[in-house]
CSV table of C-alpha atoms in Angstrom, one decimal:
chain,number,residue,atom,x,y,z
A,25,UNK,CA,25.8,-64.6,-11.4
A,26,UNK,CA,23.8,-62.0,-10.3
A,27,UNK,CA,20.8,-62.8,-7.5
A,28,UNK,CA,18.1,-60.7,-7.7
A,29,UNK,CA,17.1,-60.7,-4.1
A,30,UNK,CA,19.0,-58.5,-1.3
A,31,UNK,CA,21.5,-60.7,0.6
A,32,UNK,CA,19.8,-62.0,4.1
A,33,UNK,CA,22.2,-60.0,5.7
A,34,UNK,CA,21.2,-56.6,3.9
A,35,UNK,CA,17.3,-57.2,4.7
A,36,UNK,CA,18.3,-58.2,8.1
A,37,UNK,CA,20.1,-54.7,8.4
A,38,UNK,CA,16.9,-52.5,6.0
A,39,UNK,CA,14.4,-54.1,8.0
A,40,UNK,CA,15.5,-53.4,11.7
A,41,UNK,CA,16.5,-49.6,10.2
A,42,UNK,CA,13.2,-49.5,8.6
A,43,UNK,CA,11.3,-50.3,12.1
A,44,UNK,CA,13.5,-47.8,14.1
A,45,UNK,CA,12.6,-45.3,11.1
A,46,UNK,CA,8.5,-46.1,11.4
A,47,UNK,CA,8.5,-44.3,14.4
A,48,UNK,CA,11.6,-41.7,14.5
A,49,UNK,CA,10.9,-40.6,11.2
A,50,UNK,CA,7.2,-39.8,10.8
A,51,UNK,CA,6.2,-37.5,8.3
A,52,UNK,CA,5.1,-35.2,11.6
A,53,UNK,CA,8.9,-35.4,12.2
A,54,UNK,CA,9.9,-34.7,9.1
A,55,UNK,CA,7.8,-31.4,8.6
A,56,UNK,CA,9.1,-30.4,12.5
A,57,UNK,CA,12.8,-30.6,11.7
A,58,UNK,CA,11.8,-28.5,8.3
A,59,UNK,CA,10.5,-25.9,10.2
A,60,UNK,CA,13.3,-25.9,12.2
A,61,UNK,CA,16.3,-23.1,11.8
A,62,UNK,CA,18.8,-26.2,11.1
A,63,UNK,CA,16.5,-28.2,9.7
A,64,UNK,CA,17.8,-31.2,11.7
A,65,UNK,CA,15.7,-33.6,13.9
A,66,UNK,CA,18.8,-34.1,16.9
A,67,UNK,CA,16.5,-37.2,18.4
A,68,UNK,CA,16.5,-38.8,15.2
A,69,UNK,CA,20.3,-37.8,14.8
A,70,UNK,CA,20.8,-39.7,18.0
A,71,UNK,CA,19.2,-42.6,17.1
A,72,UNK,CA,20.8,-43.1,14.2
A,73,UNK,CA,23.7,-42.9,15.6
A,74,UNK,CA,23.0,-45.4,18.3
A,75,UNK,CA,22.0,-47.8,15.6
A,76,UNK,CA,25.6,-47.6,14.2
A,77,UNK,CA,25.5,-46.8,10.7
A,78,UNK,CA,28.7,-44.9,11.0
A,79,UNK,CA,30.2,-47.5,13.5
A,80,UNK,CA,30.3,-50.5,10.9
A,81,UNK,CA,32.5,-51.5,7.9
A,82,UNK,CA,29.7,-52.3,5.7
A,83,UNK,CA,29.7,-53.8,2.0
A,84,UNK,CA,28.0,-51.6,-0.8
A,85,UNK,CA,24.5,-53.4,-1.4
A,86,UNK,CA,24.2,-53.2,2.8
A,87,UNK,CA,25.0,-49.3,2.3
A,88,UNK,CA,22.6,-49.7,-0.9
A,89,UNK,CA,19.1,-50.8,1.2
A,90,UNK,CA,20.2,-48.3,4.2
A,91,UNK,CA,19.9,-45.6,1.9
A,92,UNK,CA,17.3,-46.8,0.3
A,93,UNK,CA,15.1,-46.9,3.5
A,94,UNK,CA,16.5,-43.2,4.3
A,95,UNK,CA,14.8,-42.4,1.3
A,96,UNK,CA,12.0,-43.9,1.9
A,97,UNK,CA,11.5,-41.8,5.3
A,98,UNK,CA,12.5,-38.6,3.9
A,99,UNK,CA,15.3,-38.8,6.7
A,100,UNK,CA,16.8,-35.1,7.4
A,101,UNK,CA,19.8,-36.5,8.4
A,102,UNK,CA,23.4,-36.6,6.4
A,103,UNK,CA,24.6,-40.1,6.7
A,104,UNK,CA,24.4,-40.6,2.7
A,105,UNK,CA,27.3,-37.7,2.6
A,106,UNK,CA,29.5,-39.1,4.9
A,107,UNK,CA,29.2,-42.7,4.3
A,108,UNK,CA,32.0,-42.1,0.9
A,109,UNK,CA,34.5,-40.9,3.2
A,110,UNK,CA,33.8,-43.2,5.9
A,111,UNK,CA,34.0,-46.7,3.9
A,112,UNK,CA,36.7,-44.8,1.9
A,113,UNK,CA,39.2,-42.8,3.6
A,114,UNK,CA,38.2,-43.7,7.1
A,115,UNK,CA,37.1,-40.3,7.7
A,116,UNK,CA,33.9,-39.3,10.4
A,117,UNK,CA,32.0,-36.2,10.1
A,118,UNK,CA,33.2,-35.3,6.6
A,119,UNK,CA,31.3,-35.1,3.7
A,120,UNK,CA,31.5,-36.0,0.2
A,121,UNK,CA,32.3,-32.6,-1.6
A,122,UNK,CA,33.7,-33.4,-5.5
A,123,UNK,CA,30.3,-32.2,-7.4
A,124,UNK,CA,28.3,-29.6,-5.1
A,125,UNK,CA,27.6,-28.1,-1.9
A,126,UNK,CA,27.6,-30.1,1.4
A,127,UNK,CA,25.3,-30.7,3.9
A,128,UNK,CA,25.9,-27.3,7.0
A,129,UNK,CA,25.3,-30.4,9.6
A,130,UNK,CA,28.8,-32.3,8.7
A,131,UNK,CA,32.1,-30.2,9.6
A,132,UNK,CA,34.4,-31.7,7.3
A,133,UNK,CA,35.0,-31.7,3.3
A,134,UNK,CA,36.6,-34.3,0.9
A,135,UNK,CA,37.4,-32.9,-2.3
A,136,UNK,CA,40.1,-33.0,-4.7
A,137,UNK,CA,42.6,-30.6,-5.3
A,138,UNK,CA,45.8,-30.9,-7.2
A,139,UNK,CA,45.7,-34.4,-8.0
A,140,UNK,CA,44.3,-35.5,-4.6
A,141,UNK,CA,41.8,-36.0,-2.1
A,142,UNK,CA,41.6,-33.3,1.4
A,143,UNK,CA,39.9,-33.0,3.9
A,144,UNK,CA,39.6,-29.5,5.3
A,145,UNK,CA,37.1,-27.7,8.0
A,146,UNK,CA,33.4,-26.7,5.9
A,147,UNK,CA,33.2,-23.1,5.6
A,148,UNK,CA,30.6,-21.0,3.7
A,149,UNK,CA,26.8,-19.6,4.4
A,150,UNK,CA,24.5,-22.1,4.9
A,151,UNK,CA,21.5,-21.7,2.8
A,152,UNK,CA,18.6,-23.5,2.9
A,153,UNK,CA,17.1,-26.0,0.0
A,154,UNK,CA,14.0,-27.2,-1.7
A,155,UNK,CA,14.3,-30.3,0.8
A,156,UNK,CA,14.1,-28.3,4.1
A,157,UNK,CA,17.9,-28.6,4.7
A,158,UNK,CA,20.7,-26.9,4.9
A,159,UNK,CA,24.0,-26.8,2.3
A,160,UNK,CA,26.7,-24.5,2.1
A,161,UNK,CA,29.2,-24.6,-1.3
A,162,UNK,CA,32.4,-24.9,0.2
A,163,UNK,CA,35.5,-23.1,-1.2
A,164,UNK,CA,38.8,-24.3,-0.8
A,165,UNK,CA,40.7,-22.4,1.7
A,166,UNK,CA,44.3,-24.1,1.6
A,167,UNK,CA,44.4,-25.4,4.4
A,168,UNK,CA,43.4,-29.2,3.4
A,169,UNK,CA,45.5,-32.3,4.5
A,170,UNK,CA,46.1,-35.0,2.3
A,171,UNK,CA,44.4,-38.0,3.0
A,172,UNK,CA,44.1,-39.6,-0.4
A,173,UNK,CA,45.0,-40.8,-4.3
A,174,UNK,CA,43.0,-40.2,-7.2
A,175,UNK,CA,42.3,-44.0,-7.0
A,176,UNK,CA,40.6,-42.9,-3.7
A,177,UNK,CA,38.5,-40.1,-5.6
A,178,UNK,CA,37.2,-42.3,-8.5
A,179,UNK,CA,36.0,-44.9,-5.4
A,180,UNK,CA,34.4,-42.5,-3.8
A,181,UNK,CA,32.7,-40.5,-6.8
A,182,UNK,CA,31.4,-44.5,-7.7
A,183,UNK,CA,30.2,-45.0,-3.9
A,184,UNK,CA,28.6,-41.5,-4.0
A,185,UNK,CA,26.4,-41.9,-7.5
A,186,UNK,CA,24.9,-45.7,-6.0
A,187,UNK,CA,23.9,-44.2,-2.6
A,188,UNK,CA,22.1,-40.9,-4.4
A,189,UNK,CA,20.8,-43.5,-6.8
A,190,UNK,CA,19.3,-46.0,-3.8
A,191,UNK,CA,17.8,-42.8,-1.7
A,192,UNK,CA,15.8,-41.7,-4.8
A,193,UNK,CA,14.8,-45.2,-5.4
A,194,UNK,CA,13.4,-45.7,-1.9
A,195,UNK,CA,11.5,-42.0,-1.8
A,196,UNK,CA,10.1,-42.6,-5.3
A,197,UNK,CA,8.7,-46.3,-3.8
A,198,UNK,CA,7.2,-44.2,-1.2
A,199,UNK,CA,5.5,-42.0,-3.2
A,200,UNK,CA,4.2,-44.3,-5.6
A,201,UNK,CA,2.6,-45.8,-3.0
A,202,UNK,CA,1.0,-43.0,-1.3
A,203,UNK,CA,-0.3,-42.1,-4.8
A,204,UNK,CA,-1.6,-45.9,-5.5
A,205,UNK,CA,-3.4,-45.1,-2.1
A,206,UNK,CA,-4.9,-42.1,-2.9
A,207,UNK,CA,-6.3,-43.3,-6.6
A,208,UNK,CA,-7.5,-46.6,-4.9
A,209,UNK,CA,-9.7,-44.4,-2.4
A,210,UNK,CA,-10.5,-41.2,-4.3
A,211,UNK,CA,-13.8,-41.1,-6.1
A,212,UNK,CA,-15.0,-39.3,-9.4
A,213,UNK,CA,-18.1,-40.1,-11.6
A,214,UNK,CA,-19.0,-43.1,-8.9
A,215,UNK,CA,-15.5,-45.0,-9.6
A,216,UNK,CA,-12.2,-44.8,-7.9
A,217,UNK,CA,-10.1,-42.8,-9.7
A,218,UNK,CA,-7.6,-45.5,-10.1
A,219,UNK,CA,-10.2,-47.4,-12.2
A,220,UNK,CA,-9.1,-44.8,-15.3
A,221,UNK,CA,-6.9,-45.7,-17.8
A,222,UNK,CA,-5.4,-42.2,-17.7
A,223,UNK,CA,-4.6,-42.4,-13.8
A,224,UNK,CA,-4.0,-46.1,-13.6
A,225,UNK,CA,-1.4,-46.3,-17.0
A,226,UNK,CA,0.6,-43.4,-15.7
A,227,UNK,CA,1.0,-45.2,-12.3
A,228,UNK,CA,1.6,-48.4,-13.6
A,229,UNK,CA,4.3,-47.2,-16.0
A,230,UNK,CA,5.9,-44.8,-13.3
A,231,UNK,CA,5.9,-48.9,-11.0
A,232,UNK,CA,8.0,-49.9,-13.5
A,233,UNK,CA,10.4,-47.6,-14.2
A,234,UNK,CA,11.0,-47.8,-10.4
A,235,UNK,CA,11.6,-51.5,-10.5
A,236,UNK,CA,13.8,-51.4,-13.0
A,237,UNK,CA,16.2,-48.6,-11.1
A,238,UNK,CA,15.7,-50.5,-7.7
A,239,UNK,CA,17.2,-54.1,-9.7
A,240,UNK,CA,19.7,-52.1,-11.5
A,241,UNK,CA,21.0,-50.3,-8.1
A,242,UNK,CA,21.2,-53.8,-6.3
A,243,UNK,CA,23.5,-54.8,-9.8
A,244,UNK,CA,25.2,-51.9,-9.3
A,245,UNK,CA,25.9,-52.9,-5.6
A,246,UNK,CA,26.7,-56.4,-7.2
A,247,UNK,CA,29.6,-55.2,-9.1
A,248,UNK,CA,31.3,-53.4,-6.0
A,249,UNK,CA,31.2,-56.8,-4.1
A,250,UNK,CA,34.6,-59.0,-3.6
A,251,UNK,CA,33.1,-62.1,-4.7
A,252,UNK,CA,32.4,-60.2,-7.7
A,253,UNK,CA,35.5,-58.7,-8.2
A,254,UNK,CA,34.7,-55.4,-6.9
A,255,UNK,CA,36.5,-52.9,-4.9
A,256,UNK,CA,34.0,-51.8,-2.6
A,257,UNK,CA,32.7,-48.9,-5.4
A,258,UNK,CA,30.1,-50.0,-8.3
A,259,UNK,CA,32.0,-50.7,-11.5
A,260,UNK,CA,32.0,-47.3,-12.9
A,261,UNK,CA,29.5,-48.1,-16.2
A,262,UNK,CA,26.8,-49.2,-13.6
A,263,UNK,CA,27.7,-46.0,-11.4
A,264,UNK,CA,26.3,-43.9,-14.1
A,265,UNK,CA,24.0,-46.1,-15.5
A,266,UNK,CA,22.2,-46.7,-12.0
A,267,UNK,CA,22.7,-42.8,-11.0
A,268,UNK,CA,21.0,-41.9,-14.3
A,269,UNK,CA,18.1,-44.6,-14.4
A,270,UNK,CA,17.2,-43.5,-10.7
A,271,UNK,CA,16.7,-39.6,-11.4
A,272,UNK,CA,14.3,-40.5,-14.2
A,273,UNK,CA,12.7,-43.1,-12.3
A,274,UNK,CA,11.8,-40.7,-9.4
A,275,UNK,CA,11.1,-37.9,-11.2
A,276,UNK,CA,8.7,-39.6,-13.0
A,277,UNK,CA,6.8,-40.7,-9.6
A,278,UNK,CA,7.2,-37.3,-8.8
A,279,UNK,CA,5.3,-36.2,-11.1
A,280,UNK,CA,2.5,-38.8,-12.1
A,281,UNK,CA,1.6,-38.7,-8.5
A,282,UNK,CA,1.2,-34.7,-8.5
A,283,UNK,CA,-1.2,-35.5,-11.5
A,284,UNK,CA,-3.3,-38.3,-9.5
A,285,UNK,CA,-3.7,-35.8,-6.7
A,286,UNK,CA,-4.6,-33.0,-9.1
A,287,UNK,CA,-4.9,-30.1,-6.7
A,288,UNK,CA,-4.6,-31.5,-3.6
A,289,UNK,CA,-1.2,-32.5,-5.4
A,290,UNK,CA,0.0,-29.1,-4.6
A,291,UNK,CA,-1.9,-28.2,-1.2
A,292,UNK,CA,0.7,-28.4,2.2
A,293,UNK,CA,-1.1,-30.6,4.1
A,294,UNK,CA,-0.7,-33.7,2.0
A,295,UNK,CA,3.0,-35.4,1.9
A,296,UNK,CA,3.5,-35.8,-1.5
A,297,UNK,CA,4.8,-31.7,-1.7
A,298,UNK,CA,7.5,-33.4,0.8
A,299,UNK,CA,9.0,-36.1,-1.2
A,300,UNK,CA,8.8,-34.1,-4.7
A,301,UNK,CA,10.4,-31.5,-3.3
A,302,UNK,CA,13.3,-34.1,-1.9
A,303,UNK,CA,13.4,-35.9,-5.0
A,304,UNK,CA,14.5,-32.8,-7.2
A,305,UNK,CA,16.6,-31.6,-4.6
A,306,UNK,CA,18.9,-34.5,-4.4
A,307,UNK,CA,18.7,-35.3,-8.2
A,308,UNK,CA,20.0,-31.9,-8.6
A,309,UNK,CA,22.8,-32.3,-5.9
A,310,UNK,CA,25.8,-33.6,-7.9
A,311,UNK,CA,26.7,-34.1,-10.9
A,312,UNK,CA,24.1,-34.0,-14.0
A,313,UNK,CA,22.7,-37.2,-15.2
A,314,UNK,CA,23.9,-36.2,-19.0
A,315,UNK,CA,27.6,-36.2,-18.0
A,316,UNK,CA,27.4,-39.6,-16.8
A,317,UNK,CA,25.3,-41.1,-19.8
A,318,UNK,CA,28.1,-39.4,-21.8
A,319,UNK,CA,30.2,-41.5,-20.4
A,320,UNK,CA,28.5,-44.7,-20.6
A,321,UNK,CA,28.8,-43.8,-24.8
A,322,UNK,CA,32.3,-43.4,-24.1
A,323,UNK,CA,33.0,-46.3,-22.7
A,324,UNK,CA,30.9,-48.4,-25.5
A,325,UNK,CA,32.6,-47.1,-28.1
A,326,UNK,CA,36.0,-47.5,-26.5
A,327,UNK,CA,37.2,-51.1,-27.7
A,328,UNK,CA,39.9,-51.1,-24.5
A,329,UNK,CA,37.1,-49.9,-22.2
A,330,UNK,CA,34.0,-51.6,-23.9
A,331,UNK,CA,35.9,-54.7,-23.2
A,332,UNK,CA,36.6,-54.4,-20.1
A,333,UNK,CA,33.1,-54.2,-18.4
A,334,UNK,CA,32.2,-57.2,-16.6
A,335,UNK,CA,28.6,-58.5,-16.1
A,336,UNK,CA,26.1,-55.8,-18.6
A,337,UNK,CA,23.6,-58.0,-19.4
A,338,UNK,CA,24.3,-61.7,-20.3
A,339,UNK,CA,27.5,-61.0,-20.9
A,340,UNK,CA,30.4,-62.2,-18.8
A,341,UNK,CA,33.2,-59.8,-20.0
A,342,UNK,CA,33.2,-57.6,-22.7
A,343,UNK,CA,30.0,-56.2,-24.8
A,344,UNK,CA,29.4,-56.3,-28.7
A,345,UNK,CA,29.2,-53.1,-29.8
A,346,UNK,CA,25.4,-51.9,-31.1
A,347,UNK,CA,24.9,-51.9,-34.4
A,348,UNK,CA,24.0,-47.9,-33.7
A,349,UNK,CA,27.4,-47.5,-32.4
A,350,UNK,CA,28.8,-49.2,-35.7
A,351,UNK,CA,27.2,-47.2,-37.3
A,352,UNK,CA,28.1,-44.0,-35.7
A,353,UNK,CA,31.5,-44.6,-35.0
A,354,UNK,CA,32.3,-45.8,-39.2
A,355,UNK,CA,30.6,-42.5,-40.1
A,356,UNK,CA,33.2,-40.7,-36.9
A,357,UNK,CA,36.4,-42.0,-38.3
């Protein structure tokens, strides 16, 4: 059965990363390695690395809350690429390439080709993005060794969608705080703003929809458990589910809190232009939310595949199908 709570050993891990990150990661840092022509931040880089991210064979809801409290921080660093191929393939300094450009700062791709996963050197023009970094959309060039199956791929593609999904979690958190802040401070007509239905709804209802993403990427990080039966990778309904619920979640901070703000929402010197810029950025990275939903359908109305899913809702294997989906799939055949 599922626990709700992060295991003692994951807050153990998010907690010391999330006190190096108070003070390697300010905002001030952030907007320094922006400006920067890499857009890296080396000291934070180094600390990182000293911290040993990259250094341990970690299970999926660990890698889940160190994401999440990269995303949190705005962290212009690319750990969340390499970690597939890392906990995969056992690869360093490679980043995951199947959907989209890569991050300029890693110098190896994994992508698959002809039935299997390479690795080969990055090459391409870096460009820089809404988020103040650098990616370059890497081309194949033939020279890539083969360094795994397709079993490989689908692990890492399910890897890949629960660490995007836990980064936008923890940036949208973020945000909605700064913005619950702000409306609990800012005054119009003698009242907080915050006091107003129209501010205070529009928070409330962007809260939840964070809540919900945040318990469904820790069940997604569930599924990739042993005890659980997992193999390291989110079971792939909850990699799309979570991947999808997260986007929507965030953009929808992203957005209320440009609204609390009003103009200030758009003006430099406040922060919130720095996580909804990240948060579209990475939501926009791999591959579209729709695809994935599309999925999801396919799987529900597969019998084989519908009953093969372990642990959606109360159910312990297997789903009954919708009446929607009766429905739809008597009118299909």
């Amino acid at each position: 059965m599922l626990d709700e709570r992060w295991s003692p050993q994951a807050d153990e891990i998010g907690e010391a990363l999330a006190r190096l990150l108070d003070t390697e990661c300010t905002p001030e840092r952030v907007r320094a390695a922006e400006a920067c022509d890499d857009g890296r931040d080396p000291a934070l880089e180094a600390a990182l690395a000293a911290f040993g991210i990259l250094d341990m064979e970690l299970p999926a809801d660990i890698l889940a809350r160190i994401s999440m409290e990269l995303g949190r921080r705005l962290a212009p660093v690319a750990i969340i690429e390499a970690l597939p191929a890392h906990i995969v393939l056992g690869q360093a300094d490679t980043a995951y390439g199947f959907d989209g450009p890569v991050p300029a700062a890693l110098g190896r791709v994994a992508f698959v080709e002809d039935g299997s996963v390479k690795i080969e050197p990055v090459t391409g023009t870096p460009r820089r993005t809404a988020a103040g970094d650098f990616l370059i959309q890497h081309r194949p060039a033939g020279t890539g060794q083969v360094v795994g199956d397709m079993a490989a791929a689908d692990r890492m593609r399910r890897l890949m969608r629960l660490l995007e999904a836990a980064r936008l979690v923890g940036a949208g958190q973020a945000l909605l705080r700064y913005g619950a802040v702000y409306a609990s401070e800012r005054e119009q007509f003698g009242k907080v703003i915050g006091s107003y239905q129209g501010v205070g709804h529009r928070l409330a209802n962007s809260a939840t929809a964070l809540d919900g993403a945040e318990l469904l990427v820790r069940k997604a990080a569930f599924t990739a458990l042993d005890t659980a039966g997992g193999d390291g990778a989110p079971a792939e309904i909850f990699a799309h589910m979570v991947h999808a619920k997260a986007v929507d979640a965030a953009r929808l901070v992203a957005t209320t809190v440009h609204q609390t703000l009003g103009g200030n929402g758009f003006a430099m010197e406040y922060d919130v232009q720095l996580y909804s810029r990240r948060i579209r950025s990475w939501s926009m990275r791999t591959v579209r939310t729709g695809k994935g939903l599309a999925e999801v359908a396919r799987i529900v109305l597969d019998p084989a595949r519908r009953d093969a899913v372990k642990g959606l809702w109360h159910y312990d294997q297997g789903m009954p199908l919708p009446r929607w989906a009766m429905e739809a799939d008597s009118v299909a055949s």
